[in-house]
XYZ file of C-alpha atoms in Angstrom:
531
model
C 21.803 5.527 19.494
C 23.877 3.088 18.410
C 23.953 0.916 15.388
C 22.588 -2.608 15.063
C 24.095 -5.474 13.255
C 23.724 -4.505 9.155
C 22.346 -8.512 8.691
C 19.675 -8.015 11.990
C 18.619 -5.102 9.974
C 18.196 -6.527 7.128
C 16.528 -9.795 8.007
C 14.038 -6.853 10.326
C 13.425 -5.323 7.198
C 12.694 -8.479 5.053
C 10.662 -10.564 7.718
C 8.364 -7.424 8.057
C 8.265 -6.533 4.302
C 7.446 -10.087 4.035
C 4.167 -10.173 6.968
C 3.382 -6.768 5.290
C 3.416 -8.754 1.815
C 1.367 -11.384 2.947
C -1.080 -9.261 4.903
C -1.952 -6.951 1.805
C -3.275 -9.811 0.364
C -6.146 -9.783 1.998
C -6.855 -6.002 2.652
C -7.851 -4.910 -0.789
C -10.157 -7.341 -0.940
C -11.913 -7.257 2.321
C -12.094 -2.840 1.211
C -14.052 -3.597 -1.661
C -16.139 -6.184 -0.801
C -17.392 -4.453 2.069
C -18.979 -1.481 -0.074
C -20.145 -4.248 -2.957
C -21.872 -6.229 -0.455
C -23.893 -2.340 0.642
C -24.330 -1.928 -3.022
C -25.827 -5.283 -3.521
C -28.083 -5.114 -0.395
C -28.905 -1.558 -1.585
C -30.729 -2.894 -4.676
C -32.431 -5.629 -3.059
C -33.884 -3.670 -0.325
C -35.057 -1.076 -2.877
C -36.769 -3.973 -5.325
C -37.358 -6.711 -3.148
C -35.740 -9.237 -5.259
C -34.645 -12.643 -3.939
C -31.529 -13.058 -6.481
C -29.864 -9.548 -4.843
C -30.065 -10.909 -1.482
C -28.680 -14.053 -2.606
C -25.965 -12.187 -4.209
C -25.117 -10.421 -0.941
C -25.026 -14.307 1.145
C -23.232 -15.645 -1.252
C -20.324 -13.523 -1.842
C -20.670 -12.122 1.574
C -19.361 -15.904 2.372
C -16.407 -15.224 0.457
C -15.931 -12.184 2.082
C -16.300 -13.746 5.697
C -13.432 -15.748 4.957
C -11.370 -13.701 3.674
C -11.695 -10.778 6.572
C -10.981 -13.740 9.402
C -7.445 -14.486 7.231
C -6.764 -10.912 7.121
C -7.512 -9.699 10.581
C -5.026 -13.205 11.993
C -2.241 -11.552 9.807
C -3.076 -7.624 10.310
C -2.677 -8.493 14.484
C 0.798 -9.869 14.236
C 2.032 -7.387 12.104
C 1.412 -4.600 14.545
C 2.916 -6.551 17.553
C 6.635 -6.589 15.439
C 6.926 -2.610 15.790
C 7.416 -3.923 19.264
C 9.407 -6.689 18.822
C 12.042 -6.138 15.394
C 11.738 -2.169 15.343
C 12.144 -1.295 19.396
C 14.142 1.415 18.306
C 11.781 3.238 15.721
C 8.812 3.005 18.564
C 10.708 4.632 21.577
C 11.579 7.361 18.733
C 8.519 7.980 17.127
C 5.973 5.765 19.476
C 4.073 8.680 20.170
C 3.260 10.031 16.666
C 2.537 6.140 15.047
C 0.813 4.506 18.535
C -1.974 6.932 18.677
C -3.672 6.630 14.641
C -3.552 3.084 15.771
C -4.748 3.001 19.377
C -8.251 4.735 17.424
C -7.919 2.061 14.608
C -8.238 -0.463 17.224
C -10.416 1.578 19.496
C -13.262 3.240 16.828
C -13.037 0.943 13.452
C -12.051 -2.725 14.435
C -13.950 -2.983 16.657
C -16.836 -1.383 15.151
C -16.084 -3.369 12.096
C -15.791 -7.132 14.120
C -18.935 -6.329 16.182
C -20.696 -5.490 13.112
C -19.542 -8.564 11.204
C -20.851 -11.371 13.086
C -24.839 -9.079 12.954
C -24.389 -8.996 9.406
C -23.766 -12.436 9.058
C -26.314 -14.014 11.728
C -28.808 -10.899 11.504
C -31.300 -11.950 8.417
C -33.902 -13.368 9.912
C -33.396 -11.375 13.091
C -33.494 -7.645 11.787
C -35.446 -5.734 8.985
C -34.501 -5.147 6.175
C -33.300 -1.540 6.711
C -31.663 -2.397 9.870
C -29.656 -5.009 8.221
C -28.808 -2.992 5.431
C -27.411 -0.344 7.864
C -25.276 -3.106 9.431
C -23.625 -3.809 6.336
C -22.840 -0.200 5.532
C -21.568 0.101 9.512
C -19.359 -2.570 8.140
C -18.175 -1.341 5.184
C -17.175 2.087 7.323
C -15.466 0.205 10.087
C -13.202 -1.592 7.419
C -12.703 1.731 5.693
C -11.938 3.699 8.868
C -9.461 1.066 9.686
C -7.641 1.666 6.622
C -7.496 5.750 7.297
C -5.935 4.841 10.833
C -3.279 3.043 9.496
C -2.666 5.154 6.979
C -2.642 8.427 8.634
C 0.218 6.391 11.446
C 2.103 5.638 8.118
C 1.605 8.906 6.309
C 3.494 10.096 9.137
C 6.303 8.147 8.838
C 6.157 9.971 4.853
C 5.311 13.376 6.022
C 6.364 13.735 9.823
C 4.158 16.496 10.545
C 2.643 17.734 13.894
C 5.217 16.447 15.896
C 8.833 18.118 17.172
C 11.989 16.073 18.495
C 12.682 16.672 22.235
C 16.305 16.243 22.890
C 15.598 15.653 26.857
C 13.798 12.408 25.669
C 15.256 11.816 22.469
C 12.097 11.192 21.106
C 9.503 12.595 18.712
C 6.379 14.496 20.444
C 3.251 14.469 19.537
C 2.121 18.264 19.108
C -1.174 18.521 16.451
C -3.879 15.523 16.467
C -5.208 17.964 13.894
C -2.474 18.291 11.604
C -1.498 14.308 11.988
C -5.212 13.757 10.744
C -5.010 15.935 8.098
C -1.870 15.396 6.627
C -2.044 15.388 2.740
C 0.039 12.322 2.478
C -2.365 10.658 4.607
C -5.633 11.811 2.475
C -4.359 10.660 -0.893
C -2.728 7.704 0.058
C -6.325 6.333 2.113
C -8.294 7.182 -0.961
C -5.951 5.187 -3.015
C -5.383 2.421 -1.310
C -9.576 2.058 -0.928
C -10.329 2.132 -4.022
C -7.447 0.260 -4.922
C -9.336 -2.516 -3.060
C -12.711 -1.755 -5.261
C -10.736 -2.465 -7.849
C -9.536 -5.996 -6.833
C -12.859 -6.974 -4.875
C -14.704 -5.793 -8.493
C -12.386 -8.466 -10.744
C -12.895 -10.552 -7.817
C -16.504 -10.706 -8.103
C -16.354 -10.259 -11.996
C -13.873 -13.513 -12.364
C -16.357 -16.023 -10.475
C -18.572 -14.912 -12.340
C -17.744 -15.867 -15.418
C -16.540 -19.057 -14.084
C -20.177 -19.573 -13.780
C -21.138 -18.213 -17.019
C -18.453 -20.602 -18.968
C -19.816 -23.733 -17.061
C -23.489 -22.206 -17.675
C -24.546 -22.263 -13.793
C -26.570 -19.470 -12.013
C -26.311 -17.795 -15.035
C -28.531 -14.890 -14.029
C -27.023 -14.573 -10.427
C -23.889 -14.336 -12.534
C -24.578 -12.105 -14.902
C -26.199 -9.601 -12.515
C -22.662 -10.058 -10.445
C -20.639 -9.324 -13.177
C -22.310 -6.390 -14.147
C -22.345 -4.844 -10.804
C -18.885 -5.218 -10.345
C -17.713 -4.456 -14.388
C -19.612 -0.779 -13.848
C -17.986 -0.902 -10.161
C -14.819 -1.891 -11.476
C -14.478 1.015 -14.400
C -14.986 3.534 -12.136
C -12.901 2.527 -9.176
C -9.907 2.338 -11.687
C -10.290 5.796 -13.249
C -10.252 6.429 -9.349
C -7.596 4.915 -8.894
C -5.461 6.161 -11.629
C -6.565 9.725 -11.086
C -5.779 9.754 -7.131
C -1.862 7.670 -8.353
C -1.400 11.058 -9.907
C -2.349 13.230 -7.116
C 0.249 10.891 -4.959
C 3.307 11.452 -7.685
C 2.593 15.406 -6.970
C 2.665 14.383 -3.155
C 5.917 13.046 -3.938
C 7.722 15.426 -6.183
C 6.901 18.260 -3.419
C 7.793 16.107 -0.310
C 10.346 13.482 -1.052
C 12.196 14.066 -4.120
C 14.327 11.293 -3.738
C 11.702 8.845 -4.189
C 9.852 10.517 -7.932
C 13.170 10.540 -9.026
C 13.866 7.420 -8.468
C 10.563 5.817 -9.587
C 10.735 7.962 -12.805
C 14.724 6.610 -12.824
C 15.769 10.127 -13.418
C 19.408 10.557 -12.554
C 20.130 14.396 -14.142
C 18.215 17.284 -13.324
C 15.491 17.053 -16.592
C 15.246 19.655 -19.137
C 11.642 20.734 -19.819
C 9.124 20.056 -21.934
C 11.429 17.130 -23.833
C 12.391 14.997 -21.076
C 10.045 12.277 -21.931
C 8.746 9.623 -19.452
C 10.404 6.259 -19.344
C 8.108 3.198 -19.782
C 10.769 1.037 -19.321
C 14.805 0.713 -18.507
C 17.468 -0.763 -16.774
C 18.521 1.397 -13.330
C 21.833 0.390 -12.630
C 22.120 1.869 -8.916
C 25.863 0.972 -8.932
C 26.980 3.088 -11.567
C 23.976 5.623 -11.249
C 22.905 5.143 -14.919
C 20.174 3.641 -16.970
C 20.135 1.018 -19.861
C 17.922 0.703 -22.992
C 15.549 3.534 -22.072
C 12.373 2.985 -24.031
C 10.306 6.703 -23.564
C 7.429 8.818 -24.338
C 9.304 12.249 -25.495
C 7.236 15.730 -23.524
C 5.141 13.875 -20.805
C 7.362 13.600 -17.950
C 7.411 17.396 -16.792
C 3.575 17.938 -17.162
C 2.706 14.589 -15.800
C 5.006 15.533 -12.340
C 5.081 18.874 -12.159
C 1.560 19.931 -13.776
C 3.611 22.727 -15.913
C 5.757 22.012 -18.788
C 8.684 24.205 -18.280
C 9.348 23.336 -14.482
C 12.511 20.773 -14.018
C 12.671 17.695 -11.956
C 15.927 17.570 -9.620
C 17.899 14.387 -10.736
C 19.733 12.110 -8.453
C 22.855 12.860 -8.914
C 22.128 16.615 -8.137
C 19.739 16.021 -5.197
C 22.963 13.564 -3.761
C 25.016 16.668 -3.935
C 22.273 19.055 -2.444
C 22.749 16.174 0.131
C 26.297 17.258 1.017
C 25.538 20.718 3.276
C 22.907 19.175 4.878
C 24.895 15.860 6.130
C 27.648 18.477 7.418
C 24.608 20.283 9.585
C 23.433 17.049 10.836
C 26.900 16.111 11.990
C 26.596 18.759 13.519
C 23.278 18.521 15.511
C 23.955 15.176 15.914
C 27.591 16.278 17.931
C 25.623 19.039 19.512
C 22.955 16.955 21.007
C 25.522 14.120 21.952
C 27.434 16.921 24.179
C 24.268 17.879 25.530
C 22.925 14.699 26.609
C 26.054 14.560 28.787
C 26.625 18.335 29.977
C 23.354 20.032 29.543
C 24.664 23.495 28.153
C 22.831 26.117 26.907
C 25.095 26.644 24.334
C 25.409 22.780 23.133
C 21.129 23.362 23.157
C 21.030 26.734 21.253
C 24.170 24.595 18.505
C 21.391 21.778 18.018
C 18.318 23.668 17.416
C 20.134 25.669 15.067
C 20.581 22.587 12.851
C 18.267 20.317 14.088
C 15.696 20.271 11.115
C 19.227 18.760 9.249
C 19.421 15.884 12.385
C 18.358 12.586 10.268
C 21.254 13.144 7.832
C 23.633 13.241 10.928
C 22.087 10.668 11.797
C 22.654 8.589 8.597
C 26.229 9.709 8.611
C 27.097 7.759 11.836
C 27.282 4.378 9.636
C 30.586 5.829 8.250
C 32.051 8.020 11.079
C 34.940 6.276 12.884
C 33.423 4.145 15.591
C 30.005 5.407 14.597
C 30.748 8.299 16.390
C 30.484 11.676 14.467
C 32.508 13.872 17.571
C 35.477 15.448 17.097
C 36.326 14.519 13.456
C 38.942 16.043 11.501
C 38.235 18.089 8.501
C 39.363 15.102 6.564
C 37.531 12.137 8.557
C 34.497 14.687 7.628
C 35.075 14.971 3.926
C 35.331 11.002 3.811
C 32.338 9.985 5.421
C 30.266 12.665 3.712
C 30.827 11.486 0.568
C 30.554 8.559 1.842
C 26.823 9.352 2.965
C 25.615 10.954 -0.220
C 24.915 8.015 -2.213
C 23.090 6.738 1.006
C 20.228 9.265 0.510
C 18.853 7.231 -2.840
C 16.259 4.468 -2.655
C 16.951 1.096 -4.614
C 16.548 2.661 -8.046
C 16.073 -0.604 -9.981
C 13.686 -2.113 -7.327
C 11.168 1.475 -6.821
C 11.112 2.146 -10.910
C 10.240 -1.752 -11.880
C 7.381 -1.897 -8.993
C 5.862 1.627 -10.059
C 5.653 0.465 -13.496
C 4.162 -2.750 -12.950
C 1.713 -1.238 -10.882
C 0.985 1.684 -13.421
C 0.770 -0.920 -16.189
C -1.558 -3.209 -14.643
C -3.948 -0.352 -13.710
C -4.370 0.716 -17.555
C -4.801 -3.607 -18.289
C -7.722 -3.077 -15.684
C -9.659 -0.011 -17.260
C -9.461 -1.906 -20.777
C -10.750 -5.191 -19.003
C -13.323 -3.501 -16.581
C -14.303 -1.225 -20.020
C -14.873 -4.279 -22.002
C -16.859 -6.116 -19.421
C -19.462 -3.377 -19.086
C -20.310 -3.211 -23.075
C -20.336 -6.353 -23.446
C -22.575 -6.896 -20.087
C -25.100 -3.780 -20.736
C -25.328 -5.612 -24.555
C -26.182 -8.827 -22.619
C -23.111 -10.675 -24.900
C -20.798 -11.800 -22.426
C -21.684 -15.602 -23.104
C -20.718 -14.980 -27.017
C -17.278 -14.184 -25.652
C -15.750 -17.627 -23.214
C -12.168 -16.353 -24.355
C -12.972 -12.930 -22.472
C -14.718 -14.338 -19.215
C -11.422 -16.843 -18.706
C -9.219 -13.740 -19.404
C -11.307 -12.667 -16.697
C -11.385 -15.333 -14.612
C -7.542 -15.710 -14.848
C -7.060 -12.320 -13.814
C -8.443 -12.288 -10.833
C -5.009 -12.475 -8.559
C -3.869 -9.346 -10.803
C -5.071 -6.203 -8.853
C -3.494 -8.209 -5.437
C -0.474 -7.935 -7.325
C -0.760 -4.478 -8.373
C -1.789 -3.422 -4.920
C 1.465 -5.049 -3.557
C 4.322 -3.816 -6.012
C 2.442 -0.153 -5.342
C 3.132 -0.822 -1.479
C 6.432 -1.730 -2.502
C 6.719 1.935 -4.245
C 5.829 3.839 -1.325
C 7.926 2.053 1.318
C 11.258 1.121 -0.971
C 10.780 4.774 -2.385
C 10.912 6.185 1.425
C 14.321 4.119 2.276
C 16.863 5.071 3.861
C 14.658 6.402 6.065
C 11.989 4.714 8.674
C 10.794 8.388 9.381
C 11.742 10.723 6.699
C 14.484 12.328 6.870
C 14.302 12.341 10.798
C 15.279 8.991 11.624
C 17.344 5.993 9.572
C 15.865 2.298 8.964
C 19.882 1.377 9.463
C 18.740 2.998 13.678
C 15.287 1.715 13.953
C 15.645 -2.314 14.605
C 16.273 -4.164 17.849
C 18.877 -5.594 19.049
C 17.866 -9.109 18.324
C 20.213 -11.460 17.720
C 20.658 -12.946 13.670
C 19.615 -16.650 15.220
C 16.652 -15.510 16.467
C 15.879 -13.218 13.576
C 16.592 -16.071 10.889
C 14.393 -18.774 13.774
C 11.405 -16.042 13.410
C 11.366 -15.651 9.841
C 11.265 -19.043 9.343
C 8.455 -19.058 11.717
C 6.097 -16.357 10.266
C 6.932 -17.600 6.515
C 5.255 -21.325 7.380
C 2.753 -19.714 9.502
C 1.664 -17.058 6.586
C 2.067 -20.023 3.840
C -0.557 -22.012 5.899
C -2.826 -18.909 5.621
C -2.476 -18.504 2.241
C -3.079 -22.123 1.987
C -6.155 -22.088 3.771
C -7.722 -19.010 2.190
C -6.903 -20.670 -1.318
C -8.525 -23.714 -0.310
C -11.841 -21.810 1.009
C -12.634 -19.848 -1.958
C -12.056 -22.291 -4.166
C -14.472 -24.334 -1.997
C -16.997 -22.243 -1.608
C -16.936 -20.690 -5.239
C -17.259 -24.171 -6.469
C -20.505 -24.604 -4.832
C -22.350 -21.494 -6.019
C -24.748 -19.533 -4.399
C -27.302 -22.995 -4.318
C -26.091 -23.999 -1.109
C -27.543 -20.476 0.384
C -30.900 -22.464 -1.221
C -30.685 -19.469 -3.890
C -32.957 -20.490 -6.949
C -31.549 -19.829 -10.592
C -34.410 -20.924 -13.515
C -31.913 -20.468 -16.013
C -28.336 -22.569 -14.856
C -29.177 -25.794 -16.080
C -30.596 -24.403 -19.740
C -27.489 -22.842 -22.086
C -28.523 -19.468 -23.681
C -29.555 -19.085 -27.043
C -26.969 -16.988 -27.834
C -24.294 -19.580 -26.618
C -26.201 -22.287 -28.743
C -25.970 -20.103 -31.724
C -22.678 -19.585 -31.563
């Protein structure tokens, strides 16, 4: 393989980070929605009352829009593994194409066909048949988010799969144990509920927009309180499955807990306390005005409180035998490809689970060619490799926080919302329902900085620990890379745009233009009166 351009790579890694970005803006959303909608329709078909099905049109309309903006972003996405990252799909095509061929195959599809009879179906199915439609569609979005996360889980985990040194390629070898990969399972929970969450303050934030302009004050106050008691639950959820994933991560890539917990020495159990905030400097490997919480760190990881977490600095030197056995493979399987030996064969499989940090090595072996190096050219260029093995320490710890932080602002908000809805108060509060309604991009934000956890955690790898992100681009020119980016970043903008512009219209004019009938919007409550 050889080596692309460093400033291809990068622009590769930023124009997809950035279409990634853009499209997790609208994923969470259309996750949670989905379900709230079911939830919604659930009540009314039970009781029979007008306002729930009102509830469903109306923010089913919101909904509509926002699943047409995602889906236009989610389909050019998937077309760049093609186009920036040629390299990472001949190498691991096989175990990443096939979670999403059945994305495509079982859940969009299932999900689009579904969509348009949920929106045109009222007056054309029963009740229960309509209802079912909208749970069909809150499966086919959720489905669609296990696809892709399984295909990314094994880019985390690369399980069920072997590399074939006649093809040079990864092989599929266990649908089974793809499917069921751990890192798959607690990262699709997550990320679901993670969307409750931000469809719940969605809902909650219009809400009481409504309530502090005192219109469709009962279809607002029913709203909020189905998604307050939605929201409160989906973020203990939430934080409760983030936990499960930092055990995922301290038993399968050590490199990235240590760097969101910006540990760089081994800790000493039960002190080492957990860092709520610092400044990583990933230059000299050290941290600045540590602010911590002394005796949580080692229970919160490890579940014990006398096990130790490996630090950077010793897991970089751990690094060191294993980048001498991948220079190895990787030499092995070079003399291979061109004599076929037995002998060069039975050399790589001996060190072939060790190939990746060959592989990495190749950026500093003379001519990018680890062959026949002396012992000296091999000393250099695996020291040179160690410090390679670390994520961006500054960028992984600040986005983990953030996320964690904004998670705990959630359950206070979501906690709040429910008393004071259940006491029937919320109008006795307008400084709560604008915190409310001013929080509504928040959990979008939170669900982005914890997508930039797991994939700036994961670097320098595409595939952990089997294949380098350095390996993985095309062979694009920087012209047409910067040209591109350009491209997608006015193209996405206008999206944004046009989403922004949509909710705001619609939300403005309240669920009376679905001819929905609320006694009490034009009369302000007693209780506001009174106070």
């Amino acid at each position: 393989m050889d080596l692309i351009n460093p400033s291809v790579v990068d622009l590769s890694r930023f124009q997809f980070a950035l279409t990634a970005l853009y499209h997790f803006m609208f994923v969470p959303l259309t996750l949670g929605l989905t379900f709230m909608l079911a939830a919604m329709e659930t009540v009314y078909v039970v009781t029979g009352k007008q306002i729930y099905k009102d509830m469903v049109m109306f923010w089913g309309k919101l909904f509509g829009i926002n699943f047409a903006l995602g889906v236009a972003t989610g389909l050019t996405m998937e077309f760049e593994f093609g186009t920036n990252w040629s390299m990472y799909s001949r190498f691991f095509g096989d175990m990443f194409g096939t979670p999403l061929a059945i994305e495509g195959l079982m859940a969009f599809f299932m999900e689009s066909t579904f969509v348009g009879i949920m929106f045109f179906g009222w007056d054309r199915l029963s009740r229960q048949a309509h209802l079912a439609v909208t749970y069909l569609v809150a499966l086919g979005s959720n489905l669609s988010a296990l696809w892709i996360l399984v295909a990314n889980a094994s880019m985390n985990v690369p399980d069920g799969a072997h590399f074939d040194p006649e093809t040079m390629r990864m092989t599929f070898d266990s649908f089974v144990r793809v499917v069921f990969n751990p890192d798959s399972q607690a990262k699709f929970v997550h990320t679901s509920v993670a969307g409750y969450v931000t469809a719940s303050l969605f809902v909650m934030g219009i809400s009481a927009f409504y309530l502090l302009r005192r219109e469709h004050r009962q279809f607002a106050a029913r709203s909020f309180r189905m998604a307050a008691i939605f929201g409160i639950i989906s973020t203990v959820a939430v934080i409760t499955l983030g936990d499960v994933l930092g055990r995922m991560d301290y038993e399968h890539q050590p490199t990235k807990i240590a760097a969101i917990e910006g540990l760089w020495h081994t800790s000493k159990p039960p002190y080492e306390p957990w860092i709520l905030a610092a400044l990583p400097d990933d230059a000299k490997q050290e941290s600045y005005f540590e602010i911590g919480v002394p005796y949580v760190l080692t229970p919160l990881i490890t579940h014990s409180f006398n096990t130790p977490i490996t630090g950077m600095r010793e897991l970089q030197e751990q690094a060191g035998p294993r980048i001498e056995s991948g220079i190895t493979a990787v030499a092995a399987l070079k003399r291979y490809g061109e004599s076929h030996l037995a002998e060069d064969l039975a050399e790589f499989q001996a060190h072939e689970s060790d190939m990746g940090y060959g592989f990495l090595a190749t950026r500093h072996a003379p001519n990018q060619d680890v062959s026949g190096m002396s012992a000296e050219e091999l000393h250099r260029v695996v020291e040179q490799t160690k410090p390679d093995i670390l994520p961006n320490v500054f960028v992984t710890f600040w986005a983990f926080r953030i996320m964690v932080f904004l998670s705990l602002y959630f359950f206070v908000i979501f906690a709040v919302a429910a008393y004071l809805s259940l006491k029937k108060q919320l109008e006795r509060y307008p400084l709560f329902l604008k915190l409310c309604l001013w929080s509504i991009p928040l959990p979008v934000l939170a669900t982005e900085f914890g997508w930039i956890t797991a994939e700036a955690g994961r670097q320098p790898w595409t595939v952990f620990e089997k294949l380098p992100t350095f390996m993985s681009a095309s062979s694009h020119g920087v012209g047409y890379m910067l040209f591109s980016l350009a491209g997608f970043t006015v193209l996405y903008s206008i999206f944004i745009a046009a989403e922004l512009y949509l909710m705001f219209k619609f939300a403005r004019l309240g669920p009376e233009s679905h001819g929905a009938h609320d006694p009490e919007s034009s009369t302000p409550s007693l209780s506001v009166i009174a106070h």
